[in-house]
CSV table of C-alpha atoms and ligand atoms in Angstrom, one decimal:
chain,number,residue,atom,x,y,z
A,621,MET,CA,21.2,-20.2,-5.1
A,622,LYS,CA,19.9,-19.2,-1.8
A,623,VAL,CA,18.2,-15.8,-1.5
A,624,LEU,CA,18.2,-13.4,1.4
A,625,ILE,CA,15.5,-10.7,1.3
A,626,LEU,CA,16.3,-7.8,3.6
A,627,PHE,CA,12.9,-6.0,4.0
A,628,ALA,CA,12.5,-2.5,5.3
A,629,HIS,CA,9.2,-0.7,5.7
A,630,PRO,CA,8.7,1.5,8.8
A,631,ALA,CA,4.9,1.6,8.6
A,632,PHE,CA,4.1,-1.9,7.3
A,633,HIS,CA,0.6,-1.7,8.8
A,634,LYS,CA,-0.2,1.1,6.2
A,635,SER,CA,1.5,-0.6,3.3
A,636,LYS,CA,-0.5,-1.6,0.2
A,637,VAL,CA,2.1,-2.4,-2.4
A,638,ASN,CA,4.9,-4.0,-0.3
A,639,LYS,CA,2.3,-6.0,1.7
A,640,LEU,CA,1.3,-7.8,-1.4
A,641,MET,CA,4.8,-8.0,-2.9
A,642,VAL,CA,6.3,-9.7,0.2
A,643,GLU,CA,3.2,-11.9,1.1
A,644,GLY,CA,4.2,-15.6,1.2
A,645,LEU,CA,7.8,-15.1,0.4
A,646,SER,CA,9.0,-16.5,3.7
A,647,GLU,CA,7.3,-19.8,2.8
A,648,ILE,CA,9.3,-20.3,-0.4
A,649,LYS,CA,12.1,-22.9,-0.2
A,650,GLY,CA,15.5,-21.3,-0.8
A,651,ILE,CA,14.4,-17.9,0.3
A,652,THR,CA,15.0,-16.3,3.7
A,653,PHE,CA,12.7,-13.3,4.3
A,654,HIS,CA,14.1,-11.0,6.9
A,655,ASP,CA,12.0,-8.1,8.1
A,656,LEU,CA,14.4,-5.6,9.7
A,657,TYR,CA,11.9,-3.4,11.4
A,658,GLN,CA,10.1,-6.4,12.9
A,659,GLU,CA,13.4,-7.9,14.0
A,660,TYR,CA,14.9,-4.7,15.3
A,661,PRO,CA,12.1,-2.4,16.5
A,662,GLU,CA,14.7,-0.5,18.6
A,663,THR,CA,17.2,-0.5,15.6
A,664,ASP,CA,19.6,-2.6,17.8
A,665,ILE,CA,21.0,-4.5,14.9
A,666,ASP,CA,22.8,-7.7,15.7
A,667,VAL,CA,25.9,-7.4,13.5
A,668,LYS,CA,27.2,-11.0,13.9
A,669,HIS,CA,23.7,-12.4,13.2
A,670,GLU,CA,23.3,-10.3,10.0
A,671,GLN,CA,26.8,-11.2,8.8
A,672,LYS,CA,26.1,-14.9,9.4
A,673,LEU,CA,22.9,-14.6,7.4
A,674,LEU,CA,24.8,-12.9,4.5
A,675,THR,CA,27.4,-15.6,4.4
A,676,GLU,CA,24.7,-18.3,4.2
A,677,HIS,CA,23.1,-16.8,1.0
A,678,ASP,CA,24.1,-16.2,-2.6
A,679,VAL,CA,21.7,-13.5,-3.6
A,680,ILE,CA,21.2,-10.4,-1.4
A,681,ILE,CA,18.0,-8.4,-2.0
A,682,PHE,CA,17.1,-5.1,-0.4
A,683,GLN,CA,13.3,-4.8,-0.6
A,684,PHE,CA,11.9,-1.4,0.3
A,685,PRO,CA,9.7,1.6,-0.6
A,686,VAL,CA,11.7,4.5,-1.9
A,687,PHE,CA,11.6,7.2,0.7
A,688,TRP,CA,13.2,10.6,-0.1
A,689,TYR,CA,15.0,9.0,-3.1
A,690,SER,CA,16.7,6.6,-0.8
A,691,THR,CA,16.1,3.7,1.6
A,692,PRO,CA,14.1,3.7,4.9
A,693,SER,CA,16.6,4.6,7.6
A,694,ILE,CA,17.1,1.1,9.1
A,695,LEU,CA,18.7,-0.1,5.8
A,696,LYS,CA,21.2,2.7,6.1
A,697,GLU,CA,21.9,1.8,9.7
A,698,TRP,CA,22.2,-1.9,8.6
A,699,GLN,CA,24.8,-0.9,6.0
A,700,ASP,CA,26.8,1.3,8.4
A,701,LEU,CA,27.0,-1.5,11.0
A,702,VAL,CA,27.0,-4.8,9.1
A,703,LEU,CA,29.3,-4.0,6.2
A,704,GLU,CA,32.5,-3.8,8.3
A,705,HIS,CA,35.9,-3.1,7.0
A,706,GLY,CA,38.0,-6.3,6.9
A,707,TRP,CA,34.8,-8.3,6.6
A,708,ALA,CA,32.8,-6.9,3.7
A,709,PHE,CA,35.4,-4.7,2.1
A,710,GLY,CA,39.1,-3.8,2.2
A,711,SER,CA,42.1,-6.0,1.3
A,712,LYS,CA,41.0,-8.7,3.8
A,713,GLY,CA,37.2,-8.2,3.5
A,714,ASN,CA,36.1,-10.9,1.1
A,715,GLU,CA,33.0,-12.4,2.8
A,716,LEU,CA,30.5,-11.1,0.2
A,717,LYS,CA,32.7,-11.7,-2.8
A,718,GLY,CA,30.8,-12.9,-5.8
A,719,LYS,CA,27.3,-12.7,-4.3
A,720,LEU,CA,24.6,-11.2,-6.4
A,721,PHE,CA,23.0,-7.9,-5.1
A,722,LEU,CA,19.9,-6.1,-6.1
A,723,CYS,CA,17.3,-3.6,-4.9
A,724,SER,CA,13.6,-4.4,-5.3
A,725,VAL,CA,11.8,-1.2,-4.7
A,726,THR,CA,8.4,0.4,-4.9
A,727,ALA,CA,8.2,4.1,-5.8
A,728,GLY,CA,5.3,6.5,-5.7
A,729,GLY,CA,6.5,8.2,-8.9
A,730,PRO,CA,5.6,6.7,-12.3
A,731,LYS,CA,8.4,5.6,-14.6
A,732,SER,CA,7.9,8.7,-16.8
A,733,ALA,CA,8.7,11.0,-13.9
A,734,TYR,CA,12.0,9.2,-13.2
A,735,GLN,CA,13.9,10.5,-16.3
A,736,VAL,CA,16.4,13.3,-16.6
A,737,GLY,CA,14.5,16.5,-17.3
A,738,SER,CA,11.3,15.1,-15.9
A,739,TYR,CA,9.6,15.5,-12.5
A,740,HIS,CA,12.2,13.7,-10.4
A,741,ASN,CA,15.0,14.6,-12.9
A,742,HIS,CA,16.9,11.4,-12.2
A,743,THR,CA,16.5,7.8,-13.2
A,744,ILE,CA,15.9,5.2,-10.5
A,745,ASN,CA,19.3,3.7,-11.4
A,746,GLN,CA,21.0,7.1,-10.8
A,747,LEU,CA,19.3,7.4,-7.4
A,748,LEU,CA,20.2,3.8,-6.4
A,749,SER,CA,23.8,4.2,-7.5
A,750,PRO,CA,25.2,4.6,-3.9
A,751,LEU,CA,23.8,1.2,-3.1
A,752,ARG,CA,25.1,-0.3,-6.3
A,753,GLN,CA,28.6,1.1,-5.7
A,754,THR,CA,28.5,-0.1,-2.1
A,755,SER,CA,27.9,-3.6,-3.4
A,756,VAL,CA,30.8,-3.2,-5.8
A,757,LEU,CA,33.1,-2.1,-3.1
A,758,CYS,CA,32.0,-5.2,-1.2
A,759,LYS,CA,33.0,-7.3,-4.2
A,760,MET,CA,29.5,-8.3,-5.0
A,761,ASN,CA,28.0,-8.4,-8.5
A,762,PRO,CA,25.2,-5.8,-8.7
A,763,LEU,CA,22.1,-6.3,-10.8
A,764,PRO,CA,19.6,-3.8,-12.2
A,765,PRO,CA,16.8,-3.0,-9.8
A,766,PHE,CA,13.3,-4.5,-9.8
A,767,VAL,CA,10.9,-1.6,-9.7
A,768,VAL,CA,7.2,-1.1,-9.0
A,769,HIS,CA,6.4,2.4,-10.1
A,770,GLY,CA,3.4,4.6,-9.5
A,771,SER,CA,2.5,3.0,-6.2
A,772,HIS,CA,0.2,5.8,-5.2
A,773,ALA,CA,-2.3,5.1,-7.9
A,774,ILE,CA,-1.7,1.4,-8.6
A,775,GLU,CA,-4.5,-1.1,-8.8
A,776,GLU,CA,-4.5,-4.4,-7.0
A,777,TYR,CA,-4.3,-6.4,-10.2
A,778,GLU,CA,-1.2,-4.4,-11.3
A,779,ILE,CA,0.5,-5.2,-8.0
A,780,GLN,CA,-0.3,-8.8,-8.6
A,781,THR,CA,1.3,-8.7,-12.1
A,782,HIS,CA,4.5,-7.3,-10.5
A,783,LYS,CA,4.4,-9.9,-7.8
A,784,ASN,CA,4.2,-12.6,-10.4
A,785,GLU,CA,7.3,-11.1,-12.1
A,786,LEU,CA,9.1,-11.0,-8.8
A,787,LEU,CA,8.2,-14.6,-8.1
A,788,LYS,CA,9.5,-15.6,-11.5
A,789,LEU,CA,12.8,-13.8,-10.8
A,790,LEU,CA,13.1,-15.5,-7.4
A,791,ALA,CA,12.4,-18.9,-9.0
A,792,GLU,CA,15.2,-18.3,-11.5
A,793,PHE,CA,17.6,-17.7,-8.6
A,794,THR,CA,16.5,-20.7,-6.5
A,795,ASN,CA,16.4,-23.0,-9.6
A,796,ASN,CA,19.8,-21.8,-10.8
A,797,ASN,CA,18.6,-20.8,-14.2
A,798,PHE,CA,19.2,-17.1,-13.8
A,799,SER,CA,21.4,-15.5,-16.5
A,800,TYR,CA,23.6,-12.7,-15.0
A,801,ALA,CA,25.0,-11.9,-18.5
A,802,ASP,CA,21.5,-11.3,-19.9
A,803,ALA,CA,20.1,-9.5,-16.8
A,804,ILE,CA,22.7,-6.8,-16.8
A,805,LYS,CA,21.8,-5.8,-20.3
A,806,TYR,CA,18.6,-4.2,-18.9
A,807,ASP,CA,17.9,-1.1,-16.9
A,808,TYR,CA,15.2,-2.9,-14.9
A,809,LEU,CA,15.1,-6.6,-13.9
A,810,ASN,CA,11.3,-6.4,-14.7
A,811,ASP,CA,12.3,-6.1,-18.4
A,812,TYR,CA,14.7,-9.0,-18.2
A,813,ILE,CA,12.1,-11.3,-16.5
A,814,ASN,CA,9.4,-10.3,-19.0
A,815,LYS,CA,11.7,-11.3,-21.9
A,816,GLN,CA,12.2,-14.8,-20.6
B,1607,FMN,C1,8.5,9.5,3.9
B,1607,FMN,C2,8.1,9.2,2.5
B,1607,FMN,C3,9.0,9.5,1.5
B,1607,FMN,C4,8.7,9.2,0.2
B,1607,FMN,N1,9.6,9.5,-0.8
B,1607,FMN,C5,9.4,9.1,-2.1
B,1607,FMN,C6,10.3,9.4,-3.1
B,1607,FMN,O1,11.4,10.0,-2.9
B,1607,FMN,N2,10.0,9.0,-4.4
B,1607,FMN,C7,8.9,8.3,-4.7
B,1607,FMN,O2,8.7,7.9,-5.8
B,1607,FMN,N3,8.0,8.0,-3.7
B,1607,FMN,C8,8.2,8.4,-2.4
B,1607,FMN,N4,7.3,8.0,-1.5
B,1607,FMN,C9,6.2,7.2,-1.8
B,1607,FMN,C10,6.5,5.7,-1.4
B,1607,FMN,O3,7.6,5.2,-2.2
B,1607,FMN,C11,5.2,4.9,-1.6
B,1607,FMN,O4,4.3,5.3,-0.7
B,1607,FMN,C12,5.5,3.4,-1.4
B,1607,FMN,O5,6.4,2.9,-2.4
B,1607,FMN,C13,4.2,2.6,-1.4
B,1607,FMN,O6,4.5,1.3,-0.9
B,1607,FMN,P1,3.6,0.7,0.3
B,1607,FMN,O7,2.2,0.7,-0.2
B,1607,FMN,O8,4.1,-0.6,0.6
B,1607,FMN,O9,3.7,1.7,1.5
B,1607,FMN,C14,7.5,8.4,-0.1
B,1607,FMN,C15,6.7,8.1,0.9
B,1607,FMN,C16,6.9,8.5,2.2
B,1607,FMN,C17,6.0,8.1,3.3
């Protein structure tokens, strides 16, 4: 399977976690790494180009830091413009049908804070549900998210551990040994990959 990583970080020069998470991904065979803020500094998204990229890949990944319980703004703009009626959804919109979709996110809050009744009072899966449902409407098959929690206080070696998990996951996609049926049993893809 071919993987498209749509990356969004509006202040990449300040990034610690995503910098390491995405380093070298563009050099891996079978992966297209697409940095939206770098490609579109004026947010002038080329819809036809983005749609072409989508059709050329089997796994679509949104990689981003969680900002205000959501995505950085360019990813919203991207959805609003690229996922057109009659192309991505609607009775004649079948271009994304059957592709896998997932979010790979970094969040300042620790996992313990992302529980009902805890500091953020919602799970990451609850907060990401609009993206998940968007993928369903576009006839894609959504996967649980891959999450790096506690990014404010995280040590370099811990980021590297998560990077290794992400690389293992990406290798399953590109080597065609990813199990969709197993993966959807988990809340986080991190747990799926650590059980392999
Ligand atoms: C504008 C802004 C909003 C943020 N909102 C959240 C949030 O809603 N939840 C959260 O856990 N972290 C939040 N954070 C923390 C970021 O997710 C965290 O800084 C990021 O994941 C670290 O990745 P980086 O080192 O690649 O920048 C926010 C940070 C900024 C700058």
